[in-house]
PDB file of C-alpha atoms in Angstrom:
ATOM      1  CA  UNK A 823     -17.944  27.573  -3.790  1.00 71.00           C
ATOM      2  CA  UNK A 824     -17.176  27.173  -7.072  1.00 77.00           C
ATOM      3  CA  UNK A 825     -14.878  30.032  -7.288  1.00 80.00           C
ATOM      4  CA  UNK A 826     -12.935  28.533  -4.061  1.00 82.00           C
ATOM      5  CA  UNK A 827     -12.816  25.389  -5.894  1.00 86.00           C
ATOM      6  CA  UNK A 828     -11.251  27.337  -9.299  1.00 88.00           C
ATOM      7  CA  UNK A 829      -8.903  28.667  -6.793  1.00 87.00           C
ATOM      8  CA  UNK A 830      -7.949  25.348  -5.254  1.00 89.00           C
ATOM      9  CA  UNK A 831      -7.372  24.459  -8.749  1.00 88.00           C
ATOM     10  CA  UNK A 832      -5.307  26.754  -9.883  1.00 87.00           C
ATOM     11  CA  UNK A 833      -3.314  26.417  -6.770  1.00 88.00           C
ATOM     12  CA  UNK A 834      -2.392  22.861  -6.573  1.00 88.00           C
ATOM     13  CA  UNK A 835      -1.648  23.063 -10.804  1.00 88.00           C
ATOM     14  CA  UNK A 836       0.791  25.574 -10.105  1.00 87.00           C
ATOM     15  CA  UNK A 837       2.246  24.044  -7.248  1.00 85.00           C
ATOM     16  CA  UNK A 838       3.006  20.982  -9.029  1.00 84.00           C
ATOM     17  CA  UNK A 839       4.471  22.072 -11.604  1.00 82.00           C
ATOM     18  CA  UNK A 840       6.685  23.642  -9.924  1.00 79.00           C
ATOM     19  CA  UNK A 841       7.554  20.727  -8.085  1.00 76.00           C
ATOM     20  CA  UNK A 842       7.942  18.807 -11.170  1.00 76.00           C
ATOM     21  CA  UNK A 843      11.115  20.566 -12.112  1.00 75.00           C
ATOM     22  CA  UNK A 844      12.546  18.095  -9.948  1.00 76.00           C
ATOM     23  CA  UNK A 845      11.038  14.902 -11.340  1.00 74.00           C
ATOM     24  CA  UNK A 846      13.379  12.789  -9.139  1.00 79.00           C
ATOM     25  CA  UNK A 847      12.812  14.371  -5.703  1.00 79.00           C
ATOM     26  CA  UNK A 848       9.259  11.641  -6.681  1.00 77.00           C
ATOM     27  CA  UNK A 849      11.413   8.785  -6.936  1.00 82.00           C
ATOM     28  CA  UNK A 850      13.376   9.534  -4.064  1.00 84.00           C
ATOM     29  CA  UNK A 851      10.250  10.134  -2.042  1.00 82.00           C
ATOM     30  CA  UNK A 852       8.411   7.066  -3.618  1.00 84.00           C
ATOM     31  CA  UNK A 853      11.852   5.169  -1.737  1.00 89.00           C
ATOM     32  CA  UNK A 854      11.834   6.955   1.334  1.00 89.00           C
ATOM     33  CA  UNK A 855       7.810   6.019   1.808  1.00 87.00           C
ATOM     34  CA  UNK A 856       8.218   2.445   0.983  1.00 90.00           C
ATOM     35  CA  UNK A 857      10.924   2.162   3.769  1.00 91.00           C
ATOM     36  CA  UNK A 858       9.413   4.197   6.299  1.00 89.00           C
ATOM     37  CA  UNK A 859       5.650   1.676   5.075  1.00 90.00           C
ATOM     38  CA  UNK A 860       8.388  -1.248   5.640  1.00 90.00           C
ATOM     39  CA  UNK A 861      10.054  -0.491   9.029  1.00 90.00           C
ATOM     40  CA  UNK A 862       6.592   0.292  10.607  1.00 87.00           C
ATOM     41  CA  UNK A 863       4.900  -3.040   9.594  1.00 88.00           C
ATOM     42  CA  UNK A 864       8.537  -4.815  10.974  1.00 89.00           C
ATOM     43  CA  UNK A 865       7.961  -2.650  14.159  1.00 84.00           C
ATOM     44  CA  UNK A 866       4.585  -3.886  14.444  1.00 85.00           C
ATOM     45  CA  UNK A 867       5.836  -7.626  13.363  1.00 87.00           C
ATOM     46  CA  UNK A 868       7.812  -7.578  16.615  1.00 84.00           C
ATOM     47  CA  UNK A 869       4.518  -7.791  18.579  1.00 81.00           C
ATOM     48  CA  UNK A 870       3.289 -10.799  17.030  1.00 84.00           C
ATOM     49  CA  UNK A 871       5.776 -12.776  16.180  1.00 81.00           C
ATOM     50  CA  UNK A 872       5.894 -14.557  18.833  1.00 75.00           C
ATOM     51  CA  UNK A 873       2.140 -14.868  18.837  1.00 72.00           C
ATOM     52  CA  UNK A 874       0.970 -12.056  20.887  1.00 74.00           C
ATOM     53  CA  UNK A 875      -2.037 -10.030  20.109  1.00 78.00           C
ATOM     54  CA  UNK A 876      -3.101  -6.396  21.020  1.00 83.00           C
ATOM     55  CA  UNK A 877      -6.322  -7.314  22.626  1.00 83.00           C
ATOM     56  CA  UNK A 878      -9.143  -7.685  20.159  1.00 83.00           C
ATOM     57  CA  UNK A 879      -6.566  -6.716  17.794  1.00 90.00           C
ATOM     58  CA  UNK A 880      -5.301  -9.378  15.261  1.00 90.00           C
ATOM     59  CA  UNK A 881      -2.908  -8.880  12.723  1.00 91.00           C
ATOM     60  CA  UNK A 882      -4.531  -7.697   9.827  1.00 92.00           C
ATOM     61  CA  UNK A 883      -7.037  -5.393  12.056  1.00 93.00           C
ATOM     62  CA  UNK A 884      -3.679  -4.150  13.205  1.00 92.00           C
ATOM     63  CA  UNK A 885      -2.564  -3.553   9.649  1.00 93.00           C
ATOM     64  CA  UNK A 886      -5.553  -1.200   9.230  1.00 94.00           C
ATOM     65  CA  UNK A 887      -4.224   1.288  12.200  1.00 94.00           C
ATOM     66  CA  UNK A 888      -0.509   1.517   9.710  1.00 94.00           C
ATOM     67  CA  UNK A 889      -2.661   1.696   7.045  1.00 94.00           C
ATOM     68  CA  UNK A 890      -5.240   4.695   8.453  1.00 96.00           C
ATOM     69  CA  UNK A 891      -1.536   6.012   9.956  1.00 94.00           C
ATOM     70  CA  UNK A 892       0.315   5.930   6.489  1.00 94.00           C
ATOM     71  CA  UNK A 893      -2.391   7.825   4.337  1.00 95.00           C
ATOM     72  CA  UNK A 894      -2.620  10.841   6.958  1.00 94.00           C
ATOM     73  CA  UNK A 895       1.161  10.723   6.762  1.00 92.00           C
ATOM     74  CA  UNK A 896       1.061  11.696   2.761  1.00 93.00           C
ATOM     75  CA  UNK A 897      -1.975  13.870   3.471  1.00 93.00           C
ATOM     76  CA  UNK A 898      -0.108  15.848   5.730  1.00 91.00           C
ATOM     77  CA  UNK A 899       3.069  15.982   3.654  1.00 90.00           C
ATOM     78  CA  UNK A 900       1.106  16.782   0.386  1.00 91.00           C
ATOM     79  CA  UNK A 901      -1.824  19.276   2.120  1.00 91.00           C
ATOM     80  CA  UNK A 902      -1.196  20.438   5.231  1.00 89.00           C
ATOM     81  CA  UNK A 903       2.764  20.842   5.741  1.00 86.00           C
ATOM     82  CA  UNK A 904       3.225  23.426   2.703  1.00 87.00           C
ATOM     83  CA  UNK A 905       0.965  25.454   3.607  1.00 87.00           C
ATOM     84  CA  UNK A 906       0.796  25.940   7.810  1.00 81.00           C
ATOM     85  CA  UNK A 907       4.268  25.386   8.130  1.00 78.00           C
ATOM     86  CA  UNK A 908       4.699  28.499   5.425  1.00 82.00           C
ATOM     87  CA  UNK A 909       2.549  30.461   8.362  1.00 83.00           C
ATOM     88  CA  UNK A 910       5.883  31.379  10.918  1.00 81.00           C
ATOM     89  CA  UNK A 911       7.664  32.491   7.840  1.00 80.00           C
ATOM     90  CA  UNK A 912       5.131  34.716   6.397  1.00 84.00           C
ATOM     91  CA  UNK A 913       4.354  36.064   9.737  1.00 82.00           C
ATOM     92  CA  UNK A 914       8.118  35.986  10.575  1.00 79.00           C
ATOM     93  CA  UNK A 915       8.917  38.317   7.132  1.00 80.00           C
ATOM     94  CA  UNK A 916       5.765  40.536   7.036  1.00 80.00           C
ATOM     95  CA  UNK A 917       4.273  38.592   3.826  1.00 84.00           C
ATOM     96  CA  UNK A 918       1.234  37.721   5.295  1.00 87.00           C
ATOM     97  CA  UNK A 919       0.116  41.239   4.215  1.00 87.00           C
ATOM     98  CA  UNK A 920      -0.815  40.387   1.023  1.00 88.00           C
ATOM     99  CA  UNK A 921      -2.659  37.371   1.953  1.00 88.00           C
ATOM    100  CA  UNK A 922      -4.857  39.439   4.255  1.00 88.00           C
ATOM    101  CA  UNK A 923      -5.337  42.133   1.734  1.00 86.00           C
ATOM    102  CA  UNK A 924      -6.766  39.141  -0.568  1.00 86.00           C
ATOM    103  CA  UNK A 925     -10.988  39.222  -0.931  1.00 86.00           C
ATOM    104  CA  UNK A 926     -10.355  35.721  -0.044  1.00 87.00           C
ATOM    105  CA  UNK A 927     -10.634  34.480   3.387  1.00 90.00           C
ATOM    106  CA  UNK A 928      -6.806  34.270   4.560  1.00 92.00           C
ATOM    107  CA  UNK A 929      -7.122  31.004   6.806  1.00 92.00           C
ATOM    108  CA  UNK A 930      -8.443  29.388   3.162  1.00 93.00           C
ATOM    109  CA  UNK A 931      -5.479  31.018   1.156  1.00 92.00           C
ATOM    110  CA  UNK A 932      -2.816  29.581   3.959  1.00 92.00           C
ATOM    111  CA  UNK A 933      -4.467  26.127   4.300  1.00 92.00           C
ATOM    112  CA  UNK A 934      -4.473  25.433   0.642  1.00 91.00           C
ATOM    113  CA  UNK A 935      -1.697  27.793  -1.452  1.00 89.00           C
ATOM    114  CA  UNK A 936       0.205  24.810  -2.019  1.00 89.00           C
ATOM    115  CA  UNK A 937       0.352  21.219  -2.521  1.00 89.00           C
ATOM    116  CA  UNK A 938       3.320  18.844  -2.913  1.00 87.00           C
ATOM    117  CA  UNK A 939       3.329  15.263  -4.771  1.00 88.00           C
ATOM    118  CA  UNK A 940       5.865  14.352  -2.544  1.00 86.00           C
ATOM    119  CA  UNK A 941       3.475  13.281   0.122  1.00 89.00           C
ATOM    120  CA  UNK A 942       1.354  11.233  -2.530  1.00 90.00           C
ATOM    121  CA  UNK A 943       3.238   8.188  -2.060  1.00 92.00           C
ATOM    122  CA  UNK A 944       1.974   8.186   1.333  1.00 93.00           C
ATOM    123  CA  UNK A 945      -1.127   8.068   0.402  1.00 94.00           C
ATOM    124  CA  UNK A 946      -1.448   5.406  -2.418  1.00 94.00           C
ATOM    125  CA  UNK A 947       1.120   2.992  -0.142  1.00 94.00           C
ATOM    126  CA  UNK A 948      -1.690   4.033   2.756  1.00 94.00           C
ATOM    127  CA  UNK A 949      -4.359   3.428   0.778  1.00 95.00           C
ATOM    128  CA  UNK A 950      -3.131  -0.119  -0.302  1.00 95.00           C
ATOM    129  CA  UNK A 951      -2.539  -1.398   3.118  1.00 95.00           C
ATOM    130  CA  UNK A 952      -5.865  -0.811   4.313  1.00 95.00           C
ATOM    131  CA  UNK A 953      -7.199  -2.681   0.709  1.00 95.00           C
ATOM    132  CA  UNK A 954      -4.953  -5.258   1.284  1.00 95.00           C
ATOM    133  CA  UNK A 955      -5.939  -5.909   5.151  1.00 95.00           C
ATOM    134  CA  UNK A 956      -9.401  -5.426   4.780  1.00 94.00           C
ATOM    135  CA  UNK A 957      -9.575  -7.832   1.505  1.00 94.00           C
ATOM    136  CA  UNK A 958      -7.869 -10.674   4.545  1.00 93.00           C
ATOM    137  CA  UNK A 959     -11.135  -9.705   6.414  1.00 93.00           C
ATOM    138  CA  UNK A 960     -13.486 -10.389   3.566  1.00 93.00           C
ATOM    139  CA  UNK A 961     -14.686  -6.378   4.464  1.00 92.00           C
ATOM    140  CA  UNK A 962     -17.296  -5.350   1.890  1.00 92.00           C
ATOM    141  CA  UNK A 963     -17.266  -1.932  -0.170  1.00 92.00           C
ATOM    142  CA  UNK A 964     -19.932  -0.316   2.342  1.00 91.00           C
ATOM    143  CA  UNK A 965     -17.138  -1.028   4.734  1.00 91.00           C
ATOM    144  CA  UNK A 966     -15.146   0.786   3.081  1.00 93.00           C
ATOM    145  CA  UNK A 967     -17.323   3.569   2.327  1.00 92.00           C
ATOM    146  CA  UNK A 968     -18.398   3.642   6.218  1.00 92.00           C
ATOM    147  CA  UNK A 969     -14.489   4.280   7.330  1.00 90.00           C
ATOM    148  CA  UNK A 970     -14.067   7.416   5.031  1.00 93.00           C
ATOM    149  CA  UNK A 971     -16.183   9.357   7.411  1.00 94.00           C
ATOM    150  CA  UNK A 972     -14.114   9.037  10.285  1.00 94.00           C
ATOM    151  CA  UNK A 973     -11.441   9.477   7.477  1.00 95.00           C
ATOM    152  CA  UNK A 974     -12.440  12.439   7.183  1.00 96.00           C
ATOM    153  CA  UNK A 975     -13.428  14.044  10.771  1.00 96.00           C
ATOM    154  CA  UNK A 976      -9.784  12.214  11.469  1.00 94.00           C
ATOM    155  CA  UNK A 977      -8.058  14.745   8.290  1.00 95.00           C
ATOM    156  CA  UNK A 978      -9.893  17.830   9.692  1.00 96.00           C
ATOM    157  CA  UNK A 979      -9.230  17.041  13.353  1.00 95.00           C
ATOM    158  CA  UNK A 980      -5.075  17.428  12.262  1.00 93.00           C
ATOM    159  CA  UNK A 981      -5.911  20.406  10.267  1.00 94.00           C
ATOM    160  CA  UNK A 982      -7.205  22.337  12.932  1.00 95.00           C
ATOM    161  CA  UNK A 983      -4.729  20.658  15.276  1.00 92.00           C
ATOM    162  CA  UNK A 984      -1.589  22.157  12.975  1.00 89.00           C
ATOM    163  CA  UNK A 985      -3.656  25.079  12.034  1.00 92.00           C
ATOM    164  CA  UNK A 986      -3.727  26.345  15.829  1.00 91.00           C
ATOM    165  CA  UNK A 987      -0.338  25.435  16.624  1.00 86.00           C
ATOM    166  CA  UNK A 988       0.659  27.606  13.328  1.00 85.00           C
ATOM    167  CA  UNK A 989      -1.804  30.713  14.552  1.00 88.00           C
ATOM    168  CA  UNK A 990       0.629  30.955  17.715  1.00 87.00           C
ATOM    169  CA  UNK A 991       3.307  31.866  15.120  1.00 83.00           C
ATOM    170  CA  UNK A 992       1.683  35.446  15.575  1.00 84.00           C
ATOM    171  CA  UNK A 993       3.115  35.754  19.150  1.00 84.00           C
ATOM    172  CA  UNK A 994       6.070  33.187  19.131  1.00 78.00           C
ATOM    173  CA  UNK A 995       7.478  33.513  15.586  1.00 67.00           C
ATOM    174  CA  UNK A 996       9.388  30.394  16.097  1.00 65.00           C
ATOM    175  CA  UNK A 997       7.301  27.812  16.718  1.00 66.00           C
ATOM    176  CA  UNK A 998       9.085  25.139  14.560  1.00 61.00           C
ATOM    177  CA  UNK A 999       9.705  22.626  17.385  1.00 63.00           C
ATOM    178  CA  UNK A1000       6.181  22.563  18.932  1.00 66.00           C
ATOM    179  CA  UNK A1001       5.370  21.272  15.485  1.00 69.00           C
ATOM    180  CA  UNK A1002       7.734  18.868  15.698  1.00 71.00           C
ATOM    181  CA  UNK A1003       6.564  17.969  19.046  1.00 71.00           C
ATOM    182  CA  UNK A1004       2.641  17.122  17.430  1.00 76.00           C
ATOM    183  CA  UNK A1005       5.001  15.191  15.122  1.00 77.00           C
ATOM    184  CA  UNK A1006       5.977  12.772  17.395  1.00 78.00           C
ATOM    185  CA  UNK A1007       2.372  12.745  19.300  1.00 78.00           C
ATOM    186  CA  UNK A1008       1.223  11.222  16.376  1.00 84.00           C
ATOM    187  CA  UNK A1009       3.761   8.883  15.815  1.00 86.00           C
ATOM    188  CA  UNK A1010       1.865   7.353  18.373  1.00 87.00           C
ATOM    189  CA  UNK A1011      -1.160   6.348  15.695  1.00 88.00           C
ATOM    190  CA  UNK A1012       0.465   3.634  14.153  1.00 89.00           C
ATOM    191  CA  UNK A1013      -0.681   1.318  16.906  1.00 89.00           C
ATOM    192  CA  UNK A1014      -3.948   0.396  17.918  1.00 91.00           C
ATOM    193  CA  UNK A1015      -4.574   2.648  21.183  1.00 91.00           C
ATOM    194  CA  UNK A1016      -4.842  -0.774  22.961  1.00 90.00           C
ATOM    195  CA  UNK A1017      -1.436  -1.121  23.217  1.00 87.00           C
ATOM    196  CA  UNK A1018      -1.294   1.598  25.433  1.00 89.00           C
ATOM    197  CA  UNK A1019      -1.173   1.836  29.163  1.00 89.00           C
ATOM    198  CA  UNK A1020      -4.371   3.319  30.268  1.00 90.00           C
ATOM    199  CA  UNK A1021      -2.342   6.878  31.014  1.00 91.00           C
ATOM    200  CA  UNK A1022      -1.375   6.853  27.262  1.00 89.00           C
ATOM    201  CA  UNK A1023      -5.164   5.863  26.081  1.00 89.00           C
ATOM    202  CA  UNK A1024      -6.926   8.715  28.444  1.00 90.00           C
ATOM    203  CA  UNK A1025      -4.207  11.282  27.365  1.00 90.00           C
ATOM    204  CA  UNK A1026      -4.533  10.205  23.377  1.00 90.00           C
ATOM    205  CA  UNK A1027      -7.570  10.220  23.705  1.00 87.00           C
ATOM    206  CA  UNK A1028      -8.567  13.361  25.472  1.00 86.00           C
ATOM    207  CA  UNK A1029      -5.276  15.612  24.825  1.00 86.00           C
ATOM    208  CA  UNK A1030      -3.900  14.460  21.998  1.00 88.00           C
ATOM    209  CA  UNK A1031      -6.423  13.164  19.656  1.00 91.00           C
ATOM    210  CA  UNK A1032      -4.800  10.950  18.304  1.00 92.00           C
ATOM    211  CA  UNK A1033      -6.664   7.794  18.766  1.00 91.00           C
ATOM    212  CA  UNK A1034      -9.721   9.603  16.645  1.00 93.00           C
ATOM    213  CA  UNK A1035      -7.231  10.103  13.225  1.00 93.00           C
ATOM    214  CA  UNK A1036      -6.321   6.429  13.452  1.00 92.00           C
ATOM    215  CA  UNK A1037      -8.016   3.606  15.821  1.00 93.00           C
ATOM    216  CA  UNK A1038     -12.025   4.937  15.139  1.00 93.00           C
ATOM    217  CA  UNK A1039     -11.475   4.902  11.580  1.00 94.00           C
ATOM    218  CA  UNK A1040     -10.387   1.036  11.902  1.00 94.00           C
ATOM    219  CA  UNK A1041     -12.889   0.109  14.427  1.00 93.00           C
ATOM    220  CA  UNK A1042     -15.358   2.076  11.146  1.00 93.00           C
ATOM    221  CA  UNK A1043     -13.991   0.329   8.829  1.00 93.00           C
ATOM    222  CA  UNK A1044     -14.323  -3.035  11.153  1.00 92.00           C
ATOM    223  CA  UNK A1045     -17.789  -2.489  12.375  1.00 89.00           C
ATOM    224  CA  UNK A1046     -16.422  -2.552  15.709  1.00 88.00           C
ATOM    225  CA  UNK A1047     -16.967   1.220  17.328  1.00 85.00           C
ATOM    226  CA  UNK A1048     -19.880   2.068  19.062  1.00 82.00           C
ATOM    227  CA  UNK A1049     -21.700   5.070  18.014  1.00 83.00           C
ATOM    228  CA  UNK A1050     -20.799   7.573  20.946  1.00 84.00           C
ATOM    229  CA  UNK A1051     -17.060   7.220  19.125  1.00 84.00           C
ATOM    230  CA  UNK A1052     -18.390   8.114  15.790  1.00 89.00           C
ATOM    231  CA  UNK A1053     -20.582  10.888  16.887  1.00 92.00           C
ATOM    232  CA  UNK A1054     -17.284  11.922  19.543  1.00 91.00           C
ATOM    233  CA  UNK A1055     -15.519  12.062  16.676  1.00 93.00           C
ATOM    234  CA  UNK A1056     -17.319  13.961  14.701  1.00 95.00           C
ATOM    235  CA  UNK A1057     -18.440  16.559  17.413  1.00 95.00           C
ATOM    236  CA  UNK A1058     -14.226  16.895  17.933  1.00 95.00           C
ATOM    237  CA  UNK A1059     -13.759  17.809  14.355  1.00 96.00           C
ATOM    238  CA  UNK A1060     -16.364  20.261  14.298  1.00 97.00           C
ATOM    239  CA  UNK A1061     -15.525  21.454  17.513  1.00 96.00           C
ATOM    240  CA  UNK A1062     -11.240  22.094  16.508  1.00 96.00           C
ATOM    241  CA  UNK A1063     -12.350  23.492  12.876  1.00 96.00           C
ATOM    242  CA  UNK A1064     -14.451  26.259  14.772  1.00 97.00           C
ATOM    243  CA  UNK A1065     -12.254  26.928  17.445  1.00 97.00           C
ATOM    244  CA  UNK A1066      -9.380  27.522  15.265  1.00 95.00           C
ATOM    245  CA  UNK A1067     -11.021  29.559  12.718  1.00 95.00           C
ATOM    246  CA  UNK A1068     -12.328  31.277  15.960  1.00 96.00           C
ATOM    247  CA  UNK A1069      -8.862  31.537  17.069  1.00 96.00           C
ATOM    248  CA  UNK A1070      -6.462  32.864  13.621  1.00 94.00           C
ATOM    249  CA  UNK A1071      -9.395  35.321  13.711  1.00 94.00           C
ATOM    250  CA  UNK A1072      -8.259  36.879  17.317  1.00 95.00           C
ATOM    251  CA  UNK A1073      -4.563  36.046  16.582  1.00 91.00           C
ATOM    252  CA  UNK A1074      -5.004  38.849  13.904  1.00 90.00           C
ATOM    253  CA  UNK A1075      -5.727  40.965  16.487  1.00 90.00           C
ATOM    254  CA  UNK A1076      -2.258  41.127  18.180  1.00 87.00           C
ATOM    255  CA  UNK A1077      -1.067  40.684  14.623  1.00 85.00           C
ATOM    256  CA  UNK A1078       1.772  43.746  13.374  1.00 78.00           C
ATOM    257  CA  UNK A1079       2.091  44.047   9.875  1.00 70.00           C
ATOM    258  CA  UNK A1080       5.358  44.448   7.900  1.00 59.00           C
ATOM    259  CA  UNK A1081       4.383  48.399   7.504  1.00 57.00           C
ATOM    260  CA  UNK A1082       2.912  49.330  10.767  1.00 53.00           C
TER     261      UNK A1082
END
């Protein structure tokens, strides 16, 4: 484990050093993140401005969901997109050969090689919204700590889904449109799941598990989650992670290297 930790440290140090050659991008990314958050909050405000509330979700509770969505969006932009979107290029250009020859897990290498600091403003803003809304709701430190568990499960779920899509590039090289579709579905997580009709709730729970990414962590933070929901998030995260690894191993059987 220490060896892998040192490798990640080396990966991210070199990635940040390379990215910070263009420091103006960080300021632009911060302004963009702030604009996106303001736009999201404004869209939520349009629902609540006349006194309407989602069933069981006050303005502050809905802000928690928005905060978790912004946080996960930042994690995606900082850690997932820079790595998993490159799998397509590596398969297409044949550079995946060099990854497979390295004496470490290829999935680990592909998932951690890059780190983009441009997603960190979203992470900071997401935490800020969560802390603000939590303070308005008089939540304690224990509540925030408990909310970290389903948040971690949500990150694992999101990673696994993204890696599964990236793996399909072994057969279908041009999958950029598929990842954009996934991003579009994940946008539904900016609002509590109760905001959608029943059919959409079923879809965003059992087909594309958006519910487990934002609504479930918010419910856990509020102390309103049932144990079945927390266990379901844990089981889904473990199952998808194992399946993503097994699917990657299966896909490699069909990978034709650049030299063959």
